[in-house]
Short mmCIF file of C-alpha atoms in Angstrom, two decimals:
data_model
loop_
_atom_site.label_atom_id
_atom_site.label_comp_id
_atom_site.label_asym_id
_atom_site.label_seq_id
_atom_site.Cartn_x
_atom_site.Cartn_y
_atom_site.Cartn_z
CA MET A 30 -8.13 13.38 -7.35
CA THR A 31 -10.87 11.33 -6.80
CA ALA A 32 -11.62 9.58 -3.22
CA GLU A 33 -10.65 5.84 -4.62
CA SER A 34 -6.84 7.00 -5.58
CA ILE A 35 -7.07 8.87 -2.03
CA ALA A 36 -8.36 5.14 -0.56
CA HIS A 37 -5.98 2.70 -2.01
CA GLY A 38 -3.08 5.31 -1.74
CA LEU A 39 -3.84 5.54 1.89
CA GLY A 40 -5.08 1.22 1.57
CA LEU A 41 -8.22 2.04 2.95
CA ARG A 42 -10.80 -0.78 2.64
CA ARG A 43 -14.86 -0.22 0.68
CA ALA A 44 -17.30 0.66 3.35
CA GLY A 45 -20.72 1.04 1.21
CA LYS A 46 -20.38 3.93 -0.87
CA GLY A 47 -17.15 5.64 0.23
CA PHE A 48 -14.02 3.88 2.42
CA ARG A 49 -12.83 3.50 5.80
CA GLY A 50 -9.42 2.41 6.99
CA ALA A 51 -6.52 3.80 8.81
CA CYS A 52 -6.37 7.97 9.84
CA PRO A 53 -3.22 9.03 8.39
CA ILE A 54 -2.14 11.83 12.03
CA HIS A 55 -3.20 8.79 14.91
CA GLY A 56 -3.45 5.86 12.90
CA GLY A 57 -6.22 3.87 14.19
CA SER A 58 -9.13 2.65 12.04
CA SER A 59 -11.97 5.28 12.31
CA PHE A 60 -10.81 7.44 8.75
CA THR A 61 -13.37 7.25 6.51
CA LEU A 62 -13.31 8.95 2.80
CA ALA A 63 -16.12 9.65 0.74
CA GLU A 64 -17.17 11.71 -2.32
CA LYS A 65 -19.90 13.99 -2.65
CA GLY A 66 -20.31 15.93 -5.96
CA GLY A 67 -17.68 14.99 -7.32
CA ASN A 68 -15.60 16.02 -5.18
CA PRO A 69 -13.47 13.91 -2.11
CA VAL A 70 -14.49 14.23 1.63
CA PHE A 71 -12.62 12.65 4.41
CA TYR A 72 -13.44 13.40 8.52
CA CYS A 73 -11.51 11.49 11.36
CA TRP A 74 -14.14 9.80 14.19
CA SER A 75 -11.11 10.27 16.57
CA GLY A 76 -11.14 14.42 16.42
CA CYS A 77 -7.90 14.61 13.93
CA GLU A 78 -8.51 17.94 12.73
CA ARG A 79 -9.52 18.70 8.94
CA GLY A 80 -5.92 20.55 8.26
CA THR A 81 -3.72 18.67 9.73
CA ILE A 82 -5.25 15.82 8.04
CA LEU A 83 -5.02 17.64 4.23
CA ALA A 84 -1.57 18.61 4.85
CA GLU A 85 -0.43 15.16 5.86
CA LEU A 86 -2.55 13.95 2.15
CA LYS A 87 -0.59 16.74 0.07
CA ARG A 88 2.87 15.71 2.25
CA ARG A 89 2.04 12.30 0.96
CA GLY A 90 1.49 13.98 -2.69
CA LEU A 91 -2.31 12.56 -2.87
CA TRP A 92 -4.21 15.37 -3.13
CA PRO A 93 -3.21 18.23 -5.36
CA GLU A 94 -2.29 22.35 -3.81
CA SER A 95 -5.32 24.07 -5.65
CA ASN A 96 -2.96 27.07 -6.28
CA TRP A 97 -0.46 24.81 -8.60
CA THR A 98 0.86 25.93 -11.74
CA PRO A 99 0.96 23.89 -14.86
CA ALA A 100 4.25 22.70 -14.22
CA GLN A 101 3.85 21.63 -10.64
CA LYS A 102 0.49 19.68 -11.67
CA ARG A 103 1.93 18.08 -15.11
CA ASP A 104 5.01 17.00 -12.31
CA TRP A 105 2.15 15.80 -10.19
CA ALA A 106 0.43 13.78 -12.09
CA ALA A 107 3.94 12.25 -14.02
CA HIS A 108 5.03 11.19 -10.01
CA GLN A 109 1.21 9.78 -9.73
CA ARG A 110 2.45 7.27 -13.29
CA ARG A 111 5.85 6.87 -12.06
CA ASP A 112 4.02 5.12 -8.61
CA GLU A 113 1.24 3.56 -10.94
CA ALA A 114 4.24 2.18 -12.63
CA ASP A 115 5.42 1.06 -9.49
CA LEU A 116 2.72 -0.82 -7.98
CA ASP A 117 2.86 -4.10 -9.74
CA ASP A 118 6.49 -4.42 -8.72
CA ALA A 119 6.18 -3.28 -5.59
CA HIS A 120 3.47 -5.42 -3.89
CA SER A 121 5.65 -8.85 -5.67
CA PHE A 122 8.94 -7.09 -2.66
CA ALA A 123 5.99 -6.82 -0.70
CA ASP A 124 4.98 -10.79 -0.80
CA VAL A 125 7.90 -11.98 -0.29
CA ALA A 126 8.73 -9.02 2.64
CA HIS A 127 5.98 -9.68 4.73
CA ILE A 128 6.29 -13.77 4.38
CA PHE A 129 10.07 -12.62 5.32
CA CYS A 130 8.98 -11.17 8.01
CA GLU A 131 6.52 -13.15 9.36
CA GLU A 132 9.34 -16.33 9.16
CA VAL A 133 11.95 -13.24 11.11
CA LEU A 134 8.89 -12.89 13.77
CA GLU A 135 8.30 -16.89 14.52
CA LYS A 136 11.67 -17.41 15.93
CA LEU A 137 12.06 -14.12 17.20
CA THR A 138 11.05 -14.22 21.45
CA PRO A 139 8.56 -11.85 22.50
CA ALA A 140 11.32 -9.48 24.23
CA ASP A 141 13.89 -9.27 21.56
CA PRO A 142 15.09 -5.62 21.02
CA GLU A 143 14.47 -6.65 17.07
CA ARG A 144 11.23 -7.88 17.07
CA SER A 145 10.77 -3.90 16.93
CA THR A 146 12.69 -3.53 13.05
CA TYR A 147 10.37 -6.19 11.40
CA THR A 148 6.89 -5.16 12.97
CA ARG A 149 7.84 -1.92 11.48
CA LEU A 150 8.34 -3.10 8.00
CA LEU A 151 5.12 -4.79 8.23
CA ALA A 152 3.26 -1.68 9.05
CA VAL A 153 5.05 -0.29 6.46
CA LEU A 154 4.07 -2.06 3.69
CA ARG A 155 -0.34 -2.25 4.83
CA THR A 156 -0.16 1.14 2.48
CA ASP A 157 0.57 1.10 -1.14
CA ALA A 158 2.40 4.85 -0.07
CA GLY A 159 4.72 2.96 2.83
CA LEU A 160 4.69 0.38 0.50
CA LEU A 161 5.74 2.81 -2.32
CA ALA A 162 8.36 4.37 -0.22
CA GLU A 163 10.15 0.60 1.37
CA TYR A 164 10.11 -1.07 -1.97
CA ARG A 165 11.97 2.22 -3.70
CA ALA A 166 14.44 2.89 -0.60
CA TRP A 167 15.60 -0.65 -1.04
CA ARG A 168 16.26 -0.48 -5.22
CA SER A 169 18.40 2.34 -4.33
CA THR A 170 20.31 0.42 -2.32
CA ASN A 171 20.39 -2.46 -4.22
CA PRO A 172 18.57 -2.77 -6.73
CA LYS A 173 19.92 -6.64 -7.75
CA LEU A 174 18.39 -8.28 -4.02
CA THR A 175 15.17 -6.58 -4.95
CA ARG A 176 14.40 -6.68 -8.09
CA ALA A 177 15.23 -10.50 -7.40
CA LEU A 178 13.01 -10.25 -4.58
CA VAL A 179 9.86 -8.90 -7.09
CA GLN A 180 11.05 -11.67 -9.03
CA ALA A 181 10.74 -14.25 -6.36
CA GLY A 182 7.14 -12.68 -5.60
CA ALA A 183 5.66 -13.03 -8.83
CA ARG A 184 6.38 -16.82 -9.27
CA HIS A 185 5.07 -17.10 -6.08
CA VAL A 186 1.95 -15.75 -6.68
CA GLN A 187 2.27 -17.35 -10.27
CA ARG A 188 2.66 -20.69 -8.41
CA LEU A 189 -0.36 -19.99 -5.98
CA ARG A 190 -2.91 -18.53 -8.74
CA GLY A 191 -2.04 -22.63 -10.80
CA VAL A 192 -3.30 -24.36 -6.80
CA LEU A 193 -5.92 -22.93 -6.43
CA GLU A 194 -7.33 -23.07 -10.16
CA TYR A 195 -6.07 -26.64 -10.51
CA HIS A 196 -8.29 -27.64 -6.92
CA LEU A 197 -10.79 -25.23 -8.20
CA LEU A 198 -11.89 -24.97 -11.94
CA GLY A 199 -8.96 -28.04 -12.92
CA GLU A 200 -8.72 -31.51 -12.28
CA GLY A 201 -8.37 -31.11 -9.07
CA GLY A 202 -12.63 -31.39 -8.88
CA ASP A 203 -15.93 -30.15 -8.56
CA SER A 204 -15.17 -28.36 -4.96
CA ARG A 205 -19.18 -27.92 -3.92
CA ALA A 206 -19.77 -32.08 -4.88
CA SER A 207 -18.42 -32.81 -1.26
#
């Protein structure tokens, strides 16, 4: 397991030679992750215990158990491959879910109890692990709707790329010439 793959799973951002972002235990932005001697090393600057963090990483499948049997290691690797295969569709799903949540939240009053449903969904969509879990939950309960959302998200991204290419590279003129 590399620091980069763990960072990807936690939704951390690159910071210098390592990564920084939300702690998997308390959620604050004081978590750092790097690689030293080919092995990932992490630290929560807010004081979360290393053992607790390690247990959470293992629970999320981001840190393999050292005493796994060969069959368990194969299962874990297969799980990682499934995650990678689902991630593109999950990101397309998240694009549409994010737009939907923000539209709904604009219409709700700050005191509306329904806000928590949408703010929770937005929080879950911030990390790849949360995103994959939400995407798979939707896919298992309503596969047709989920597939339609994935396709809508993919079309949305393609349209945005087309607009950017047109304005930055194509007939929209040289963006530096103004």
